[in-house]
Coordinates of C-alpha atoms in Angstrom, one line a residue:
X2 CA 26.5 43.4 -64.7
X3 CA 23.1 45.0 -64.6
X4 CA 21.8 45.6 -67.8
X5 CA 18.0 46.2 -69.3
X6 CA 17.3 42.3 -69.6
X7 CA 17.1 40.6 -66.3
X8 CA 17.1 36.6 -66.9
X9 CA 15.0 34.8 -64.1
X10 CA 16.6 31.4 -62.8
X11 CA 14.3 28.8 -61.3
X12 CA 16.6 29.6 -58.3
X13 CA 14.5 33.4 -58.6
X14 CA 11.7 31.5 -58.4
X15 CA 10.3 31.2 -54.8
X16 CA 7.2 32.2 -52.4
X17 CA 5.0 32.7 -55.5
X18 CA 7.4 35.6 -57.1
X19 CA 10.8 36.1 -58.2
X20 CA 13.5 37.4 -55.7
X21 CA 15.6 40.2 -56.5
X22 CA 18.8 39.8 -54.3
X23 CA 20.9 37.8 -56.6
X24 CA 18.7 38.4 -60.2
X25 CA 21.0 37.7 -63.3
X26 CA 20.9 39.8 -66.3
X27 CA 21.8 39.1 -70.0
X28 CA 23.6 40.8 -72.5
X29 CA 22.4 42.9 -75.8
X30 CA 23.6 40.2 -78.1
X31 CA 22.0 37.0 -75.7
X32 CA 18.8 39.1 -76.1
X33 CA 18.6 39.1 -79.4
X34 CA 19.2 35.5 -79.5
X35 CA 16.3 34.5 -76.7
X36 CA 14.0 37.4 -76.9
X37 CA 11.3 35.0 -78.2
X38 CA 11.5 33.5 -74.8
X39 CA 9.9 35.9 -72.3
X40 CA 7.7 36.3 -69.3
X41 CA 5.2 39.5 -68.2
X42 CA 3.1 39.8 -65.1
X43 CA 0.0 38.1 -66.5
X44 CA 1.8 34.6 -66.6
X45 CA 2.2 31.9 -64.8
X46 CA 6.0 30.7 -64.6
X47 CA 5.9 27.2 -63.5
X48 CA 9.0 25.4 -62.4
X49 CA 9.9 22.1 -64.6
X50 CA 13.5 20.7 -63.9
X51 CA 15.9 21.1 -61.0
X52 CA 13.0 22.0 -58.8
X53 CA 9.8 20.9 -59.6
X54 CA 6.4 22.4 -59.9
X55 CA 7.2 25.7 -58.4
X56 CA 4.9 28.3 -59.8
X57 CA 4.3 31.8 -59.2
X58 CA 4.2 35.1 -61.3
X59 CA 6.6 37.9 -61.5
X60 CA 6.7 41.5 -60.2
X61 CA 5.6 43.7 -62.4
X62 CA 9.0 45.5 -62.6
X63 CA 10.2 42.5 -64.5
X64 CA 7.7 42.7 -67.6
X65 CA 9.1 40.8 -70.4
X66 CA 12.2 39.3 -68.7
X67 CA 13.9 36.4 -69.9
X68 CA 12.8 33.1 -68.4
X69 CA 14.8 29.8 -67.8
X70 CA 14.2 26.9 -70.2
X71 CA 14.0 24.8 -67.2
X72 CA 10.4 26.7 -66.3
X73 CA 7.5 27.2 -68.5
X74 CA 5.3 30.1 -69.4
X75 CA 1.3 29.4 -69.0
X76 CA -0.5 32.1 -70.4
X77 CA -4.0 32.3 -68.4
X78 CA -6.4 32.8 -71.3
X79 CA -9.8 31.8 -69.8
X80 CA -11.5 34.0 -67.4
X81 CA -9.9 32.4 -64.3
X82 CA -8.6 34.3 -61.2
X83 CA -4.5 34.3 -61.9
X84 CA -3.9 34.1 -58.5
X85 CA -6.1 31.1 -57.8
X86 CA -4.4 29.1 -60.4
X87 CA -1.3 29.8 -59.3
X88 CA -2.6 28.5 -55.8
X89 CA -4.2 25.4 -57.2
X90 CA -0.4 24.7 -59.0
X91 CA 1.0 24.8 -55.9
X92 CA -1.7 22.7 -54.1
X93 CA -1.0 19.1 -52.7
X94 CA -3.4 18.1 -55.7
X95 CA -1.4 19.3 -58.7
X96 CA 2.1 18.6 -56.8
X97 CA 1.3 14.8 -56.6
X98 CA 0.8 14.4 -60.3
X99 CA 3.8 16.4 -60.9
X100 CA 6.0 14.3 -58.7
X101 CA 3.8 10.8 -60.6
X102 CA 4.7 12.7 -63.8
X103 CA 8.7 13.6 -62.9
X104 CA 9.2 9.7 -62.1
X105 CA 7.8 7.9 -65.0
X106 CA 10.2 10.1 -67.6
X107 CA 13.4 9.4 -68.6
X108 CA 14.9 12.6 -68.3
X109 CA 14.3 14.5 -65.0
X110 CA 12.2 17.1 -66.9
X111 CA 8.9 17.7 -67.2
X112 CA 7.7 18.6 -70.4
X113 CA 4.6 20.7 -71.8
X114 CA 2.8 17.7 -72.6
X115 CA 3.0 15.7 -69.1
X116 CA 2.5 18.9 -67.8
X117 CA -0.9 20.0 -69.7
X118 CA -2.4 16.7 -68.4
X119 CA -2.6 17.7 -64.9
X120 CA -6.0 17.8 -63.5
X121 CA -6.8 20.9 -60.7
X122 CA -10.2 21.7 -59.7
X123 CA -12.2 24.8 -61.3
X124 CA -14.7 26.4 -59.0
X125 CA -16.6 29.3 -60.3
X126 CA -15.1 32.4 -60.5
X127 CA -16.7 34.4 -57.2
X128 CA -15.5 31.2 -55.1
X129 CA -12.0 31.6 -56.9
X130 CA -11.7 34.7 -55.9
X131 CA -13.1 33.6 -52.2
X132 CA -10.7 31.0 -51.5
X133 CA -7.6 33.2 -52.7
X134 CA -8.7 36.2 -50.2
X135 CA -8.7 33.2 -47.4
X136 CA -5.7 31.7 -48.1
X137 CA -4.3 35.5 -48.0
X138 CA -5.2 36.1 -44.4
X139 CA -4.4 33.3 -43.5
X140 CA -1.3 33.2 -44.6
X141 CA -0.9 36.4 -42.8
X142 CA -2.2 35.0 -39.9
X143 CA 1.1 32.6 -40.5
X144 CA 3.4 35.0 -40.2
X145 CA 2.3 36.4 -37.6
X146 CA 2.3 33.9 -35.3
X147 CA 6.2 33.0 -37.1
X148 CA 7.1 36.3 -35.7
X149 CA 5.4 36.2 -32.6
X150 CA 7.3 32.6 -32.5
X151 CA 10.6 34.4 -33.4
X152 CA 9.9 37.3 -30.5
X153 CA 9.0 34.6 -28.2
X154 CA 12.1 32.8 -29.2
X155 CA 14.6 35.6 -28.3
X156 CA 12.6 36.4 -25.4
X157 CA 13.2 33.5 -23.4
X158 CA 16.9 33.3 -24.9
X159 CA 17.4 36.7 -22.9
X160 CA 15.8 35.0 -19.8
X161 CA 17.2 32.0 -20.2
X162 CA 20.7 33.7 -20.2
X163 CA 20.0 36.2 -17.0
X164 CA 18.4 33.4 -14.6
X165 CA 22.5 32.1 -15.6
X166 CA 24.3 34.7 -15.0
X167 CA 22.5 35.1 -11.9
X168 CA 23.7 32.0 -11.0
X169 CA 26.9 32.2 -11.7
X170 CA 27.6 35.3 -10.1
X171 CA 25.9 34.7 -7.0
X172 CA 22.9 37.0 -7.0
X173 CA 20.4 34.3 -8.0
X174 CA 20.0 32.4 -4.9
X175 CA 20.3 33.1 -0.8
X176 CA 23.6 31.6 0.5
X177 CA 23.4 29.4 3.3
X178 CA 26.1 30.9 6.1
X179 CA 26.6 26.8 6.9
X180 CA 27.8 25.8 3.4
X181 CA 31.2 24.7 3.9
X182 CA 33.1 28.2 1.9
X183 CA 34.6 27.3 -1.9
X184 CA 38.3 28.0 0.3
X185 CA 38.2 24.5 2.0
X186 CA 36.6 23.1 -1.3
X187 CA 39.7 24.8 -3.3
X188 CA 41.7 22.5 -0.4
X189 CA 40.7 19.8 -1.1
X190 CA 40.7 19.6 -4.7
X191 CA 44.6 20.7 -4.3
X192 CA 44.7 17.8 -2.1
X193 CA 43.1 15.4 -4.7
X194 CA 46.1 17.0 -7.4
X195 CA 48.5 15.5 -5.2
X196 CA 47.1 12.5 -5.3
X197 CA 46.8 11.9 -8.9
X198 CA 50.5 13.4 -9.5
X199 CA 51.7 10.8 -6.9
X200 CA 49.6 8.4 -9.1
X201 CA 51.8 10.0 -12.2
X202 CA 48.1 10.7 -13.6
X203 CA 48.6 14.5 -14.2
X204 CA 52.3 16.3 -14.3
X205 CA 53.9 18.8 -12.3
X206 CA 52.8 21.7 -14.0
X207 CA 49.3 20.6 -13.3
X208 CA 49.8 21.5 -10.0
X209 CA 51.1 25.0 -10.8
X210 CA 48.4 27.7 -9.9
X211 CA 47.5 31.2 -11.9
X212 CA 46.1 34.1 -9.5
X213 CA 43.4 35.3 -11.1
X214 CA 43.4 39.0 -12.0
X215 CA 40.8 41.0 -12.4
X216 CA 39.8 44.3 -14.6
X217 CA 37.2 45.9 -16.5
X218 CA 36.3 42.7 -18.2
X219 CA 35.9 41.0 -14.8
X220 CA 33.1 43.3 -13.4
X221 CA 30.6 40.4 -13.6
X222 CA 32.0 39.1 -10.5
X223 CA 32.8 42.0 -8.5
X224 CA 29.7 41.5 -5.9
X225 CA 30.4 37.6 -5.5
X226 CA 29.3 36.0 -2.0
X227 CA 31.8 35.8 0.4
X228 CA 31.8 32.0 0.8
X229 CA 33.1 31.8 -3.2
X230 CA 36.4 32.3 -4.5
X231 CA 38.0 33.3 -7.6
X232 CA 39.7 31.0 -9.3
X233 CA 41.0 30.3 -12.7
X234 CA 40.1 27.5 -14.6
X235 CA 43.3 25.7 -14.6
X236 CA 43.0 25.4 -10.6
X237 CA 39.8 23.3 -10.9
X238 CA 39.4 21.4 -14.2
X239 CA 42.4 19.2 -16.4
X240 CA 42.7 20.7 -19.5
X241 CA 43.5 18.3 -22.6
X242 CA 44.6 18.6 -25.7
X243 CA 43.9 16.2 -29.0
X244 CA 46.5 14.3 -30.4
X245 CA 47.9 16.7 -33.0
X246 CA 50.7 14.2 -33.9
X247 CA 51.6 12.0 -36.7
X248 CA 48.5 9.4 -35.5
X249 CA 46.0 11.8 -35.6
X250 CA 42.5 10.6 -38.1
X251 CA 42.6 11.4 -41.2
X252 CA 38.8 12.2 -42.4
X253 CA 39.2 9.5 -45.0
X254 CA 40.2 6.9 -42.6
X255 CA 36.8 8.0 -40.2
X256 CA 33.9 6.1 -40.7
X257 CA 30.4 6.9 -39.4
X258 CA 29.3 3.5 -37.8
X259 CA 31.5 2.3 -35.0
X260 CA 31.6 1.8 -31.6
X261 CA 34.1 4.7 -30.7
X262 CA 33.5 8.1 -31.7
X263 CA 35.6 10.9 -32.8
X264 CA 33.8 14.2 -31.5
X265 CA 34.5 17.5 -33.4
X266 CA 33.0 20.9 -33.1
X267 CA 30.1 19.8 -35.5
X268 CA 29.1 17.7 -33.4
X269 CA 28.1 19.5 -30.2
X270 CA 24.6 20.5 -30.1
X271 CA 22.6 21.8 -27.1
X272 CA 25.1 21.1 -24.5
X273 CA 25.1 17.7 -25.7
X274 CA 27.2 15.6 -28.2
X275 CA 24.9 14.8 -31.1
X276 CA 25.2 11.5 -33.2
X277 CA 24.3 13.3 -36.3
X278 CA 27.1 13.3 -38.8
X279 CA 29.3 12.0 -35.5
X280 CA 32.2 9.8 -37.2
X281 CA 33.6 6.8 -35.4
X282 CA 37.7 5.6 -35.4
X283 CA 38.6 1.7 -34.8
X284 CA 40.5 0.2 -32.0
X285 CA 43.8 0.5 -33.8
X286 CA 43.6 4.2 -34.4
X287 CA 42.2 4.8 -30.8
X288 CA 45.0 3.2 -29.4
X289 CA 47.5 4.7 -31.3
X290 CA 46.2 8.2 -30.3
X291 CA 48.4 9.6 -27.2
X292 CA 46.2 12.7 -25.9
X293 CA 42.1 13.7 -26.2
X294 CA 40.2 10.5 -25.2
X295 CA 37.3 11.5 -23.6
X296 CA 35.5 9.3 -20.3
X297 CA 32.0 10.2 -19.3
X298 CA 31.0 13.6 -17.9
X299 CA 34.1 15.3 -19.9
X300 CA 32.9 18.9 -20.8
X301 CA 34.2 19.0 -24.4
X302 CA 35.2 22.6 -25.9
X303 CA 35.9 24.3 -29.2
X304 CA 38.5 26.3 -28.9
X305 CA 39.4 26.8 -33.2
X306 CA 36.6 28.4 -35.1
X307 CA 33.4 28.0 -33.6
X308 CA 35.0 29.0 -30.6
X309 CA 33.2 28.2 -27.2
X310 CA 30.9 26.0 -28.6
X311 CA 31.0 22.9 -25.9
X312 CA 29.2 20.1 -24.9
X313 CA 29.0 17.2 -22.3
X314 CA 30.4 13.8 -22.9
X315 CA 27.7 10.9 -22.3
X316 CA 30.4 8.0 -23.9
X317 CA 32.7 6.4 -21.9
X318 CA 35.0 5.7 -24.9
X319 CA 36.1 8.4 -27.6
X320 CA 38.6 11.1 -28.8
X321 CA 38.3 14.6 -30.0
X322 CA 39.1 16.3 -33.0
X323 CA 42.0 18.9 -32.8
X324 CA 39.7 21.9 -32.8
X325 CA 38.6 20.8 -29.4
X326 CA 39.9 20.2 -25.8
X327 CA 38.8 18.4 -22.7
X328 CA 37.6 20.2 -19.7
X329 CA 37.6 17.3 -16.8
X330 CA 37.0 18.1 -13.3
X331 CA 39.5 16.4 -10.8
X332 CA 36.6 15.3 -8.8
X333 CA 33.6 15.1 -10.1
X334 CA 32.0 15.4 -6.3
X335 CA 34.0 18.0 -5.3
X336 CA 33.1 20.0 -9.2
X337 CA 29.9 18.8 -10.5
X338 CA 30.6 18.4 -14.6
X339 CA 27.3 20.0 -15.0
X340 CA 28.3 23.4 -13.2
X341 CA 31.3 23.5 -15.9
X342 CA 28.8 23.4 -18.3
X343 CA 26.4 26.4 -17.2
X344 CA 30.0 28.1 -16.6
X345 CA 30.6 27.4 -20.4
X346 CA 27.7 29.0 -21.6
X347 CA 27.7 32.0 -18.9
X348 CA 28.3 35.6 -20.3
X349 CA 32.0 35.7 -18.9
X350 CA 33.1 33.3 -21.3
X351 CA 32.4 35.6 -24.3
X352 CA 34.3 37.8 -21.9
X353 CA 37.5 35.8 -21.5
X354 CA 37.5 34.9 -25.0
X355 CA 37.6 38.7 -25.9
X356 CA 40.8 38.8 -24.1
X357 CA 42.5 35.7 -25.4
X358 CA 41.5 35.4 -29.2
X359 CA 44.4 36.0 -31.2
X360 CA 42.0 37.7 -33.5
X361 CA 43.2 36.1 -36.6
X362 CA 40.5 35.2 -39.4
X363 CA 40.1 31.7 -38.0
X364 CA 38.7 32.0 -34.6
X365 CA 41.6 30.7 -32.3
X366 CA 42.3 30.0 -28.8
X367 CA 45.5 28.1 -27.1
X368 CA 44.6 25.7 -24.0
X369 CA 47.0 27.5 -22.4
X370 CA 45.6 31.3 -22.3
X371 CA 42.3 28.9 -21.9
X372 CA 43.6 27.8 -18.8
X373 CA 43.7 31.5 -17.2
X374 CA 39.7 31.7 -18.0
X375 CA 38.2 33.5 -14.7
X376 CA 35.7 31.5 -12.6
X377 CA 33.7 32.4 -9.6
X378 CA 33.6 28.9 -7.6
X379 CA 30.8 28.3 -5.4
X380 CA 30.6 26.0 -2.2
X381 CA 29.5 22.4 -3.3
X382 CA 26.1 22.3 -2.1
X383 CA 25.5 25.6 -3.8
X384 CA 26.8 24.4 -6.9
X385 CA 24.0 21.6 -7.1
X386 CA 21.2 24.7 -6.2
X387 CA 22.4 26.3 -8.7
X388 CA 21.7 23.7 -11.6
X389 CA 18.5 23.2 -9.5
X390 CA 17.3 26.2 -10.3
X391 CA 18.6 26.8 -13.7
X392 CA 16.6 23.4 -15.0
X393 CA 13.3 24.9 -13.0
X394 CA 13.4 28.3 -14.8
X395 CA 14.2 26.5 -18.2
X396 CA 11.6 24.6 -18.2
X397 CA 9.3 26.7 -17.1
X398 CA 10.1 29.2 -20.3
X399 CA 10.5 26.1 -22.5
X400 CA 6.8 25.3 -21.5
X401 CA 5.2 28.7 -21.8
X402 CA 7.5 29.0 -25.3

């Protein structure tokens, strides 16, 4: 509850002043107890357990607040420029004796005396006041260039995302009349179906097709060349499930060295499976697992809570975690992995998934309504002009970024 005494945390304490989004305040009665212990705007707090060396002063709307015992209170009584000491505190020269200072105590505190032993260097006053007005503009120079950065950044996210919907629609590139049409491609991808269900390495209902159907959500491929065909996903790719059964990991049981990983949603970065925080299973649980072992090129996608989020498999070995399922193209010559990829990270995705999500408070998709996802198949050859141009263009704005 706001009251008239606001009580400044070392967590309050940052970028030289005190912020004022989650300020704590005390009561009458803790006052009267502490009152002896307060800060005004001509101070210097200066950080001295949890985080270390942290100084700054306070707004002037906080005049007399309470401070933290884990912070002290230097009261600037020689003619020097407030905002040059709080500059030299801060500097690389003070911060390595405090850090010197922190390690040789016992307690992880420093204290008034360690502290008042630290040795900053004193210029006159008019060069004080000099090198404070530099460091100002520069600073301001700083953010400039961070929000230029962060314009910059956005910028070529925007690009980055037209030059793909381009692609995936059609409109980014000529067609070539003499690319054998996405139809006979469609025929022979059926054709390779059979083949692995006579092999018993898919089931019957793998072969079953959904018509796609499209509606306001599908405008994005209402002007699609004539040599592509709309499909849905199911036609083109295997969908797996993880093992959600009685042998699935336990985290406990995960360790994060190993030779075979387990890959959850955490783990896919950039279109890429990362190896940070990535947890590994042994060959017994790997074997016991019935469903979601991943091969190389597998497009891996999140389909509870961070939905969408998605990735390509580089490990011949592994499994995923039940948030995720496996996206696996029947041929990988006939559907380039890659092209799944851009697909995944198109603009109709966040369209599908505005159709399926059950809308619950965790995020959640079933493979099945995945399955139904809409997707505007190009010839083969166009596919791999396609991923052509997409790695041109994002490299170019990766360089100029």
């Amino acid at each position: 509850m706001k009251t008239l005494y606001p009580y400044l945390r070392v967590t309050d304490m940052k970028e030289e002043t005190i912020l004022l989004d989650k300020l704590l305040y005390a009561s009458e009665s803790i006052w009267e107890k502490i009152k002896g212990y307060t800060i005004n705007n001509e101070d210097i707090y200066l950080t001295i357990a949890g985080t270390i060396g942290r100084a700054g002063s306070v707004p002037l709307e906080l005049n007399n607040s309470l401070l933290t015992e884990n912070a002290l209170k230097i009261i600037n009584y020689s003619p020097m420029n407030k905002s040059y000491l709080i500059k030299a505190l801060n500097s690389n020269v003070a911060q390595n004796q405090f850090n010197n200072l922190f390690k040789q105590v016992a307690q992880p505190k420093l204290s008034i005396k360690s502290t008042l032993s630290t040795l900053i260097p004193i210029p006159p006053l008019a060069e004080q006041i000099r090198i404070v007005d530099r460091l100002s503009e520069g600073m301001e120079l700083v953010k400039l260039i961070e929000l230029e950065q962060h314009d910059l950044q956005e910028l070529s996210s925007r690009l980055k995302k037209l030059v793909l919907d381009g692609a995936m629609q059609g409109t980014l590139l000529p067609q070539n009349i003499n690319d054998e049409p996405a139809s006979i491609l469609l025929d022979k991808i059926r054709a390779e179906k059979q083949k692995l269900f006579k092999e018993g390495k898919i089931k019957k209902k793998d072969l079953e097709e959904i018509q796609p159907t499209l509606d306001e959500d599908n405008a994005y491929y209402q002007n699609i060349p004539k040599s592509w065909s709309l499909v849905c996903l199911k036609t083109i790719v295997y969908i797996l499930n993880g093992d959600r059964g009685k042998n699935y990991p336990s985290k406990e049981k995960l360790s994060f060295s190993g030779n075979i990983p387990f890959i959850s949603a955490i783990n896919l970065k950039n279109g890429l499976v990362s190896k940070e925080s990535l947890k590994y299973l042994n060959d017994e649980q790997y074997n016991l697992l019935r469903s979601g072992k991943i091969k190389k090129d597998d497009i891996l996608f999140c389909i509870r809570g961070s939905l969408a989020k998605n990735g390509i498999s580089k490990f011949t070995k592994g499994a995923i975690a039940s948030s995720l399922v496996i996206l696996r193209s029947y041929n990988k010559r006939l559907i380039s992995p890659l092209f799944l990829l851009a697909y995944c990270n198109s603009t109709q995705i966040s369209s599908e998934l505005n159709k399926y999500n059950n809308g619950t408070a965790q995020p959640n998709l079933a493979a099945s309504d995945l399955s139904k996802f809409v997707i505007a198949l190009p010839p083969k050859m166009q596919q791999h002009k396609i991923l052509r141009a997409i790695y041109r263009v994002n490299n170019i704005v990766d360089f100029i970024k």
